[in-house]
PDB file of C-alpha atoms and ligand atoms in Angstrom:
ATOM      1  CA  MET A   1     -19.824  -3.598   4.736  1.00 93.00           C
ATOM      2  CA  LYS A   2     -16.526  -1.794   4.297  1.00 97.00           C
ATOM      3  CA  LYS A   3     -13.428  -3.311   5.876  1.00 98.00           C
ATOM      4  CA  LEU A   4      -9.751  -2.674   6.518  1.00 98.00           C
ATOM      5  CA  ILE A   5      -6.910  -5.178   6.637  1.00 98.00           C
ATOM      6  CA  CYS A   6      -4.361  -4.406   9.368  1.00 98.00           C
ATOM      7  CA  MET A   7      -0.908  -5.857   9.961  1.00 98.00           C
ATOM      8  CA  THR A   8       1.632  -4.840  12.562  1.00 98.00           C
ATOM      9  CA  ASP A   9       5.147  -5.542  13.815  1.00 98.00           C
ATOM     10  CA  ILE A  10       6.397  -7.041  10.588  1.00 98.00           C
ATOM     11  CA  HIS A  11      10.084  -6.625  11.531  1.00 98.00           C
ATOM     12  CA  ILE A  12      11.664  -7.302   8.143  1.00 98.00           C
ATOM     13  CA  THR A  13      15.340  -8.259   8.507  1.00 98.00           C
ATOM     14  CA  ASP A  14      18.137  -8.427   5.969  1.00 98.00           C
ATOM     15  CA  GLU A  15      18.401 -11.595   3.950  1.00 97.00           C
ATOM     16  CA  GLY A  16      19.711 -14.479   6.069  1.00 96.00           C
ATOM     17  CA  GLU A  17      18.803 -12.841   9.397  1.00 96.00           C
ATOM     18  CA  ASP A  18      16.082 -14.400  11.523  1.00 93.00           C
ATOM     19  CA  ILE A  19      14.176 -13.555  14.702  1.00 94.00           C
ATOM     20  CA  ILE A  20      14.024 -16.477  17.158  1.00 94.00           C
ATOM     21  CA  GLY A  21      14.521 -18.738  14.133  1.00 94.00           C
ATOM     22  CA  LEU A  22      11.672 -17.171  12.136  1.00 93.00           C
ATOM     23  CA  ASP A  23      11.895 -15.472   8.736  1.00 97.00           C
ATOM     24  CA  PRO A  24       9.875 -12.224   9.087  1.00 98.00           C
ATOM     25  CA  LEU A  25       9.583 -11.695   5.327  1.00 98.00           C
ATOM     26  CA  ALA A  26       8.165 -15.186   4.766  1.00 97.00           C
ATOM     27  CA  ARG A  27       5.787 -14.718   7.667  1.00 97.00           C
ATOM     28  CA  PHE A  28       4.596 -11.391   6.274  1.00 98.00           C
ATOM     29  CA  CYS A  29       4.039 -12.893   2.820  1.00 98.00           C
ATOM     30  CA  LYS A  30       1.966 -15.689   4.341  1.00 97.00           C
ATOM     31  CA  ALA A  31      -0.229 -13.199   6.241  1.00 98.00           C
ATOM     32  CA  ARG A  32      -0.492 -10.920   3.188  1.00 98.00           C
ATOM     33  CA  ASP A  33      -1.535 -13.769   0.898  1.00 97.00           C
ATOM     34  CA  ALA A  34      -4.130 -15.087   3.357  1.00 97.00           C
ATOM     35  CA  ALA A  35      -5.602 -11.628   3.962  1.00 98.00           C
ATOM     36  CA  LEU A  36      -5.753 -10.674   0.287  1.00 98.00           C
ATOM     37  CA  GLU A  37      -7.267 -13.989  -0.752  1.00 97.00           C
ATOM     38  CA  ALA A  38     -10.036 -13.667   1.852  1.00 97.00           C
ATOM     39  CA  HIS A  39     -10.573  -9.896   1.612  1.00 98.00           C
ATOM     40  CA  PRO A  40      -9.529  -8.542  -1.807  1.00 98.00           C
ATOM     41  CA  ASP A  41     -12.295  -5.946  -1.490  1.00 98.00           C
ATOM     42  CA  ALA A  42     -10.882  -4.232   1.627  1.00 98.00           C
ATOM     43  CA  GLU A  43     -10.644  -0.431   1.467  1.00 98.00           C
ATOM     44  CA  ALA A  44      -7.003  -0.340   2.556  1.00 98.00           C
ATOM     45  CA  LEU A  45      -4.111  -2.288   4.050  1.00 98.00           C
ATOM     46  CA  ILE A  46      -2.762  -0.527   7.128  1.00 98.00           C
ATOM     47  CA  LEU A  47       0.792  -1.441   8.162  1.00 98.00           C
ATOM     48  CA  MET A  48       0.919  -0.418  11.811  1.00 98.00           C
ATOM     49  CA  GLY A  49       4.627   0.125  12.376  1.00 98.00           C
ATOM     50  CA  ASP A  50       7.827  -1.782  13.087  1.00 98.00           C
ATOM     51  CA  LEU A  51       7.957  -2.465   9.369  1.00 98.00           C
ATOM     52  CA  THR A  52      11.633  -3.394   9.749  1.00 98.00           C
ATOM     53  CA  HIS A  53      13.749  -4.817  12.574  1.00 97.00           C
ATOM     54  CA  HIS A  54      16.672  -2.374  12.365  1.00 97.00           C
ATOM     55  CA  GLY A  55      15.368   0.522  10.244  1.00 97.00           C
ATOM     56  CA  ARG A  56      17.860  -0.152   7.420  1.00 98.00           C
ATOM     57  CA  VAL A  57      17.300   0.963   3.822  1.00 98.00           C
ATOM     58  CA  SER A  58      18.050  -2.590   2.686  1.00 98.00           C
ATOM     59  CA  GLN A  59      15.251  -3.892   4.906  1.00 98.00           C
ATOM     60  CA  TYR A  60      12.718  -1.353   3.568  1.00 98.00           C
ATOM     61  CA  GLN A  61      13.755  -2.343   0.044  1.00 98.00           C
ATOM     62  CA  ARG A  62      13.082  -6.028   0.771  1.00 98.00           C
ATOM     63  CA  PHE A  63       9.712  -5.075   2.214  1.00 98.00           C
ATOM     64  CA  ALA A  64       8.760  -2.759  -0.670  1.00 98.00           C
ATOM     65  CA  SER A  65       9.410  -5.535  -3.178  1.00 98.00           C
ATOM     66  CA  GLU A  66       6.610  -7.550  -1.544  1.00 98.00           C
ATOM     67  CA  LEU A  67       4.060  -4.705  -1.685  1.00 98.00           C
ATOM     68  CA  THR A  68       3.919  -4.215  -5.451  1.00 96.00           C
ATOM     69  CA  ASP A  69       0.730  -6.168  -6.197  1.00 92.00           C
ATOM     70  CA  ILE A  70      -1.556  -5.053  -3.379  1.00 97.00           C
ATOM     71  CA  PRO A  71      -4.943  -4.238  -5.007  1.00 96.00           C
ATOM     72  CA  MET A  72      -5.873  -1.499  -2.519  1.00 98.00           C
ATOM     73  CA  PRO A  73      -4.230   1.566  -0.953  1.00 98.00           C
ATOM     74  CA  VAL A  74      -1.368   0.668   1.391  1.00 98.00           C
ATOM     75  CA  ILE A  75      -0.957   2.976   4.399  1.00 98.00           C
ATOM     76  CA  PRO A  76       2.457   2.543   6.070  1.00 98.00           C
ATOM     77  CA  MET A  77       3.126   3.639   9.647  1.00 98.00           C
ATOM     78  CA  ILE A  78       6.384   3.603  11.553  1.00 98.00           C
ATOM     79  CA  GLY A  79       7.273   2.236  14.979  1.00 98.00           C
ATOM     80  CA  ASN A  80      10.196   2.161  17.374  1.00 97.00           C
ATOM     81  CA  HIS A  81      12.232  -0.242  15.200  1.00 97.00           C
ATOM     82  CA  ASP A  82      11.854   2.051  12.170  1.00 98.00           C
ATOM     83  CA  ARG A  83      13.877   5.057  11.100  1.00 97.00           C
ATOM     84  CA  ARG A  84      12.107   7.878   9.266  1.00 97.00           C
ATOM     85  CA  ASP A  85      14.944   8.845   6.912  1.00 97.00           C
ATOM     86  CA  ALA A  86      15.615   5.274   5.767  1.00 98.00           C
ATOM     87  CA  PHE A  87      11.878   4.640   5.384  1.00 98.00           C
ATOM     88  CA  LEU A  88      11.421   7.761   3.244  1.00 98.00           C
ATOM     89  CA  GLU A  89      14.339   6.814   1.038  1.00 98.00           C
ATOM     90  CA  VAL A  90      12.361   3.759  -0.071  1.00 98.00           C
ATOM     91  CA  PHE A  91       8.822   5.137   0.392  1.00 98.00           C
ATOM     92  CA  PRO A  92       9.256   8.792  -0.744  1.00 97.00           C
ATOM     93  CA  ASN A  93       5.543   9.184  -1.494  1.00 96.00           C
ATOM     94  CA  ALA A  94       4.356   8.150   1.962  1.00 97.00           C
ATOM     95  CA  PRO A  95       2.052  10.795   3.483  1.00 96.00           C
ATOM     96  CA  GLN A  96       3.892  13.272   5.713  1.00 96.00           C
ATOM     97  CA  THR A  97       2.864  16.206   7.854  1.00 97.00           C
ATOM     98  CA  VAL A  98       4.499  19.610   7.405  1.00 96.00           C
ATOM     99  CA  ASP A  99       6.761  18.643  10.326  1.00 95.00           C
ATOM    100  CA  GLY A 100       7.918  15.499   8.503  1.00 96.00           C
ATOM    101  CA  HIS A 101       5.984  12.956  10.540  1.00 98.00           C
ATOM    102  CA  ILE A 102       4.495   9.930   8.767  1.00 98.00           C
ATOM    103  CA  GLN A 103       0.825  10.523   9.449  1.00 98.00           C
ATOM    104  CA  SER A 104      -2.237  10.216   7.217  1.00 98.00           C
ATOM    105  CA  ILE A 105      -5.998  10.608   6.898  1.00 98.00           C
ATOM    106  CA  LEU A 106      -8.250   8.411   4.770  1.00 98.00           C
ATOM    107  CA  ASP A 107     -11.912   9.393   4.593  1.00 98.00           C
ATOM    108  CA  LEU A 108     -14.510   6.707   3.942  1.00 98.00           C
ATOM    109  CA  PRO A 109     -18.242   7.480   3.819  1.00 97.00           C
ATOM    110  CA  MET A 110     -18.818   6.942   7.548  1.00 97.00           C
ATOM    111  CA  HIS A 111     -15.320   6.627   9.027  1.00 98.00           C
ATOM    112  CA  ARG A 112     -12.176   8.732   9.160  1.00 98.00           C
ATOM    113  CA  ILE A 113      -9.006   6.607   9.306  1.00 98.00           C
ATOM    114  CA  ILE A 114      -6.197   8.482  11.069  1.00 98.00           C
ATOM    115  CA  THR A 115      -2.688   7.029  11.327  1.00 98.00           C
ATOM    116  CA  LEU A 116      -0.107   8.472  13.723  1.00 98.00           C
ATOM    117  CA  ASP A 117       3.688   8.480  13.905  1.00 98.00           C
ATOM    118  CA  THR A 118       4.757   7.639  17.490  1.00 98.00           C
ATOM    119  CA  LEU A 119       8.498   7.297  16.823  1.00 98.00           C
ATOM    120  CA  ASP A 120      10.506   9.334  19.361  1.00 97.00           C
ATOM    121  CA  GLY A 121      13.508  10.817  17.582  1.00 92.00           C
ATOM    122  CA  PRO A 122      15.870  11.606  16.061  1.00 93.00           C
ATOM    123  CA  PRO A 123      18.118  11.427  17.996  1.00 91.00           C
ATOM    124  CA  TYR A 124      17.718   7.704  18.695  1.00 89.00           C
ATOM    125  CA  PRO A 125      19.695   6.717  21.805  1.00 79.00           C
ATOM    126  CA  LYS A 126      20.619   3.029  21.994  1.00 79.00           C
ATOM    127  CA  TRP A 127      17.926   0.848  23.584  1.00 79.00           C
ATOM    128  CA  HIS A 128      15.446   3.684  23.316  1.00 87.00           C
ATOM    129  CA  HIS A 129      12.125   2.156  22.281  1.00 96.00           C
ATOM    130  CA  ALA A 130       9.437   4.180  24.067  1.00 96.00           C
ATOM    131  CA  GLY A 131       7.143   6.312  21.899  1.00 97.00           C
ATOM    132  CA  LEU A 132       6.302   9.998  21.848  1.00 97.00           C
ATOM    133  CA  LEU A 133       3.765  12.174  20.039  1.00 98.00           C
ATOM    134  CA  GLY A 134       4.589  15.633  21.338  1.00 97.00           C
ATOM    135  CA  GLU A 135       2.815  18.895  20.709  1.00 97.00           C
ATOM    136  CA  ALA A 136       2.966  19.023  16.912  1.00 97.00           C
ATOM    137  CA  ARG A 137       1.593  15.535  16.321  1.00 98.00           C
ATOM    138  CA  LEU A 138      -1.086  15.908  18.988  1.00 98.00           C
ATOM    139  CA  GLY A 139      -2.115  19.221  17.432  1.00 98.00           C
ATOM    140  CA  TRP A 140      -2.322  17.567  14.017  1.00 98.00           C
ATOM    141  CA  LEU A 141      -4.474  14.791  15.523  1.00 98.00           C
ATOM    142  CA  LYS A 142      -6.833  17.300  17.154  1.00 98.00           C
ATOM    143  CA  ALA A 143      -7.360  18.997  13.804  1.00 98.00           C
ATOM    144  CA  ALA A 144      -7.950  15.595  12.152  1.00 98.00           C
ATOM    145  CA  LEU A 145     -10.532  14.667  14.784  1.00 98.00           C
ATOM    146  CA  ASP A 146     -12.279  18.037  14.593  1.00 98.00           C
ATOM    147  CA  GLY A 147     -12.425  17.792  10.806  1.00 98.00           C
ATOM    148  CA  ALA A 148     -14.041  14.349  10.729  1.00 97.00           C
ATOM    149  CA  ASP A 149     -17.370  15.913   9.690  1.00 96.00           C
ATOM    150  CA  GLY A 150     -19.505  13.345  11.504  1.00 96.00           C
ATOM    151  CA  ARG A 151     -17.384  10.363  10.494  1.00 98.00           C
ATOM    152  CA  ILE A 152     -16.377   7.865  13.199  1.00 98.00           C
ATOM    153  CA  PRO A 153     -12.672   8.370  13.968  1.00 98.00           C
ATOM    154  CA  LEU A 154     -10.536   5.219  13.835  1.00 98.00           C
ATOM    155  CA  VAL A 155      -7.102   6.177  15.147  1.00 98.00           C
ATOM    156  CA  PHE A 156      -4.001   4.017  14.655  1.00 99.00           C
ATOM    157  CA  ALA A 157      -0.858   4.448  16.794  1.00 98.00           C
ATOM    158  CA  HIS A 158       2.021   1.971  17.012  1.00 98.00           C
ATOM    159  CA  HIS A 159       2.707   2.493  20.743  1.00 98.00           C
ATOM    160  CA  PRO A 160      -0.144   1.994  23.230  1.00 98.00           C
ATOM    161  CA  PRO A 161      -0.761   5.033  25.454  1.00 98.00           C
ATOM    162  CA  PHE A 162      -1.452   2.907  28.563  1.00 98.00           C
ATOM    163  CA  ASP A 163      -0.124   0.009  30.637  1.00 97.00           C
ATOM    164  CA  THR A 164      -1.178  -3.451  29.452  1.00 97.00           C
ATOM    165  CA  GLY A 165       0.226  -5.369  32.431  1.00 97.00           C
ATOM    166  CA  ILE A 166       2.962  -6.828  30.189  1.00 96.00           C
ATOM    167  CA  ILE A 167       5.572  -5.128  32.318  1.00 95.00           C
ATOM    168  CA  GLY A 168       8.499  -5.255  29.893  1.00 94.00           C
ATOM    169  CA  MET A 169       6.435  -3.460  27.249  1.00 96.00           C
ATOM    170  CA  ASP A 170       4.853  -1.054  29.716  1.00 96.00           C
ATOM    171  CA  TYR A 171       8.326   0.454  30.208  1.00 95.00           C
ATOM    172  CA  ILE A 172       8.384   1.392  26.522  1.00 96.00           C
ATOM    173  CA  LYS A 173       4.809   2.565  25.941  1.00 97.00           C
ATOM    174  CA  LEU A 174       3.860   5.997  24.584  1.00 98.00           C
ATOM    175  CA  LYS A 175       5.426   8.527  26.963  1.00 97.00           C
ATOM    176  CA  ASP A 176       2.674  11.112  26.544  1.00 97.00           C
ATOM    177  CA  GLY A 177      -0.073   8.490  26.500  1.00 98.00           C
ATOM    178  CA  PRO A 178      -2.281  10.350  29.004  1.00 98.00           C
ATOM    179  CA  ASP A 179      -2.442  13.302  26.599  1.00 98.00           C
ATOM    180  CA  LEU A 180      -3.552  11.031  23.734  1.00 98.00           C
ATOM    181  CA  LEU A 181      -6.178   9.264  25.863  1.00 98.00           C
ATOM    182  CA  ALA A 182      -7.518  12.559  27.196  1.00 98.00           C
ATOM    183  CA  MET A 183      -7.904  13.871  23.667  1.00 98.00           C
ATOM    184  CA  LEU A 184      -9.599  10.740  22.304  1.00 98.00           C
ATOM    185  CA  ALA A 185     -11.985  10.664  25.280  1.00 98.00           C
ATOM    186  CA  GLN A 186     -13.505  13.882  23.949  1.00 97.00           C
ATOM    187  CA  TYR A 187     -14.706  12.053  20.815  1.00 97.00           C
ATOM    188  CA  GLU A 188     -17.398   9.615  21.867  1.00 87.00           C
ATOM    189  CA  ASN A 189     -17.177   7.146  18.975  1.00 93.00           C
ATOM    190  CA  ALA A 190     -13.415   7.167  18.499  1.00 97.00           C
ATOM    191  CA  HIS A 191     -11.620   3.824  18.602  1.00 98.00           C
ATOM    192  CA  LEU A 192      -7.873   3.353  18.999  1.00 98.00           C
ATOM    193  CA  PHE A 193      -5.775   0.577  17.381  1.00 98.00           C
ATOM    194  CA  CYS A 194      -2.213  -0.212  18.508  1.00 98.00           C
ATOM    195  CA  GLY A 195       0.605  -2.701  17.899  1.00 98.00           C
ATOM    196  CA  HIS A 196       4.011  -2.832  19.650  1.00 98.00           C
ATOM    197  CA  VAL A 197       3.177  -5.429  22.340  1.00 97.00           C
ATOM    198  CA  HIS A 198       2.934  -8.332  19.838  1.00 97.00           C
ATOM    199  CA  ARG A 199      -0.262  -9.630  21.458  1.00 96.00           C
ATOM    200  CA  THR A 200      -3.967  -9.327  20.652  1.00 97.00           C
ATOM    201  CA  ILE A 201      -5.503  -7.434  23.582  1.00 98.00           C
ATOM    202  CA  SER A 202      -8.550  -5.190  23.944  1.00 98.00           C
ATOM    203  CA  GLY A 203     -10.095  -2.913  26.546  1.00 98.00           C
ATOM    204  CA  ARG A 204     -11.520   0.448  27.442  1.00 98.00           C
ATOM    205  CA  LEU A 205      -9.521   2.933  29.512  1.00 97.00           C
ATOM    206  CA  ASN A 206     -10.254   6.535  30.473  1.00 96.00           C
ATOM    207  CA  GLY A 207     -13.406   6.283  28.362  1.00 96.00           C
ATOM    208  CA  VAL A 208     -11.515   5.199  25.228  1.00 98.00           C
ATOM    209  CA  SER A 209     -12.074   1.802  23.597  1.00 98.00           C
ATOM    210  CA  TRP A 210      -9.034   0.176  22.031  1.00 98.00           C
ATOM    211  CA  SER A 211      -7.802  -2.934  20.235  1.00 98.00           C
ATOM    212  CA  MET A 212      -4.247  -4.189  20.004  1.00 98.00           C
ATOM    213  CA  LEU A 213      -3.107  -6.554  17.260  1.00 98.00           C
ATOM    214  CA  LYS A 214      -0.376  -9.174  17.412  1.00 97.00           C
ATOM    215  CA  SER A 215       2.499  -9.424  14.978  1.00 98.00           C
ATOM    216  CA  THR A 216       2.718 -11.071  11.566  1.00 98.00           C
ATOM    217  CA  CYS A 217       5.930 -12.670  12.912  1.00 96.00           C
ATOM    218  CA  HIS A 218       6.813 -13.286  16.578  1.00 93.00           C
ATOM    219  CA  HIS A 219       4.680 -12.778  19.667  1.00 93.00           C
ATOM    220  CA  GLY A 220       5.007 -11.665  23.264  1.00 92.00           C
ATOM    221  CA  PRO A 221       4.177 -13.915  26.227  1.00 92.00           C
ATOM    222  CA  LEU A 222       1.633 -13.012  28.919  1.00 93.00           C
ATOM    223  CA  GLU A 223       4.488 -12.086  31.249  1.00 92.00           C
ATOM    224  CA  LEU A 224       3.438  -9.810  34.082  1.00 94.00           C
ATOM    225  CA  LYS A 225       6.588  -9.990  36.245  1.00 93.00           C
ATOM    226  CA  LYS A 226       9.815 -10.135  34.201  1.00 91.00           C
ATOM    227  CA  PRO A 227      10.665  -6.616  32.960  1.00 90.00           C
ATOM    228  CA  ASP A 228      12.114  -7.805  29.626  1.00 90.00           C
ATOM    229  CA  PRO A 229      10.639  -6.347  26.399  1.00 89.00           C
ATOM    230  CA  THR A 230      12.501  -8.868  24.219  1.00 90.00           C
ATOM    231  CA  LEU A 231      10.689 -12.033  25.373  1.00 90.00           C
ATOM    232  CA  SER A 232       9.320 -13.709  22.227  1.00 90.00           C
ATOM    233  CA  LEU A 233       7.230 -16.697  21.181  1.00 86.00           C
ATOM    234  CA  ASP A 234       6.908 -18.643  17.958  1.00 90.00           C
ATOM    235  CA  GLU A 235       3.136 -18.599  17.505  1.00 91.00           C
ATOM    236  CA  PRO A 236       1.255 -18.298  14.193  1.00 92.00           C
ATOM    237  CA  GLY A 237       1.455 -14.915  12.485  1.00 94.00           C
ATOM    238  CA  SER A 238      -1.718 -12.874  12.326  1.00 97.00           C
ATOM    239  CA  TYR A 239      -3.559 -10.135  10.479  1.00 98.00           C
ATOM    240  CA  GLY A 240      -6.412  -7.949  11.660  1.00 98.00           C
ATOM    241  CA  LEU A 241      -9.712  -7.230   9.962  1.00 98.00           C
ATOM    242  CA  ALA A 242     -11.734  -4.160  10.924  1.00 98.00           C
ATOM    243  CA  LEU A 243     -15.405  -4.329   9.899  1.00 98.00           C
ATOM    244  CA  LEU A 244     -16.761  -0.810   9.627  1.00 98.00           C
ATOM    245  CA  HIS A 245     -20.299  -0.558  11.001  1.00 97.00           C
ATOM    246  CA  GLU A 246     -22.336   2.599  10.726  1.00 95.00           C
ATOM    247  CA  SER A 247     -22.251   2.862  14.519  1.00 95.00           C
ATOM    248  CA  GLY A 248     -18.615   1.894  15.102  1.00 96.00           C
ATOM    249  CA  VAL A 249     -16.197  -0.945  14.358  1.00 98.00           C
ATOM    250  CA  VAL A 250     -15.720  -4.678  15.005  1.00 98.00           C
ATOM    251  CA  PHE A 251     -12.134  -5.938  15.004  1.00 98.00           C
ATOM    252  CA  HIS A 252     -10.996  -9.490  14.268  1.00 98.00           C
ATOM    253  CA  SER A 253      -7.557 -11.055  14.661  1.00 97.00           C
ATOM    254  CA  GLU A 254      -6.927 -13.984  12.304  1.00 97.00           C
ATOM    255  CA  ASP A 255      -4.014 -16.400  12.721  1.00 96.00           C
ATOM    256  CA  VAL A 256      -2.446 -17.732   9.541  1.00 95.00           C
ATOM    257  CA  GLY A 257      -0.428 -20.836   8.794  1.00 83.00           C
ATOM    258  CA  ILE A 258      -2.609 -23.149  10.832  1.00 79.00           C
ATOM    259  CA  GLU A 259      -3.516 -26.253   8.891  1.00 72.00           C
ATOM    260  CA  ALA A 260      -7.047 -26.566  10.289  1.00 74.00           C
ATOM    261  CA  GLU A 261     -10.102 -27.210   8.120  1.00 81.00           C
ATOM    262  CA  VAL A 262     -13.452 -25.548   8.736  1.00 82.00           C
ATOM    263  CA  GLN A 263     -15.951 -28.286   9.649  1.00 87.00           C
ATOM    264  CA  THR A 264     -19.709 -28.309  10.195  1.00 87.00           C
ATOM    265  CA  ASP A 265     -21.004 -29.295  13.641  1.00 86.00           C
ATOM    266  CA  ILE A 266     -24.589 -29.929  12.560  1.00 81.00           C
ATOM    267  CA  GLY A 267     -25.339 -31.888  15.757  1.00 82.00           C
ATOM    268  CA  SER A 268     -25.096 -28.715  17.823  1.00 83.00           C
ATOM    269  CA  LEU A 269     -28.346 -27.479  16.216  1.00 82.00           C
ATOM    270  CA  SER A 270     -30.406 -30.678  16.715  1.00 77.00           C
ATOM    271  CA  GLY A 271     -30.064 -31.216  20.477  1.00 66.00           C
TER     272      GLY A 271
HETATM  273 FE1  LIG B   1       7.499  -4.694  17.280  1.00 58.74          FE
END
């Protein structure tokens, strides 16, 4: 069965900078090593946005130096903490649309992998972290969906196009989310993957099934009342694994850095 490795909200900082005491680069390397050791035969590694914490060239350079030995195509996406011009300075060969958005299509035998650029800007006003697709990117997506030629569309967007109940993050979701959901609802087998909220969540809304993956670094609490998008937890980093079935997709979220051994509970079969 074909599979994809997914990682999101990597938030690489400059050397010496941490996030709630965590080193995002070390956390990413731990997730990368665990994922590649277990799944070296994956079709691609999808990096689902917020590659860096401040969108600085120096941060993309630190990140790029850790991507040199990946034995599969690497598909980078950008999120609200990224900046397109700085990203392209370090990743000049990243796929771009004619409008300069970082979007891509990867065709596998039964699936079409579509990655979207939900960064709103430039300009980038301070504290502005909501996402936007707009007409050009939605038009590009429609063409990508229509051209899938029977393949199951797996669509990746950094910002979720709906409320999750995590109120601080709901304020900075995808602004034109209803337009994205309405479009995806027209494609029966489409599945949407998001990051941004730093939690593993799943659901089906407006007829669209979706999965959300937590960060390789820091996580968001299940906070339904405080409207603060910066609340963070030190929980184990994670990567996602999408198993591509001929009728759809199964998505796993795997924590890394937990020193637990797999054990056999043979007694559970004898009772
Ligand atoms: Fe993030």
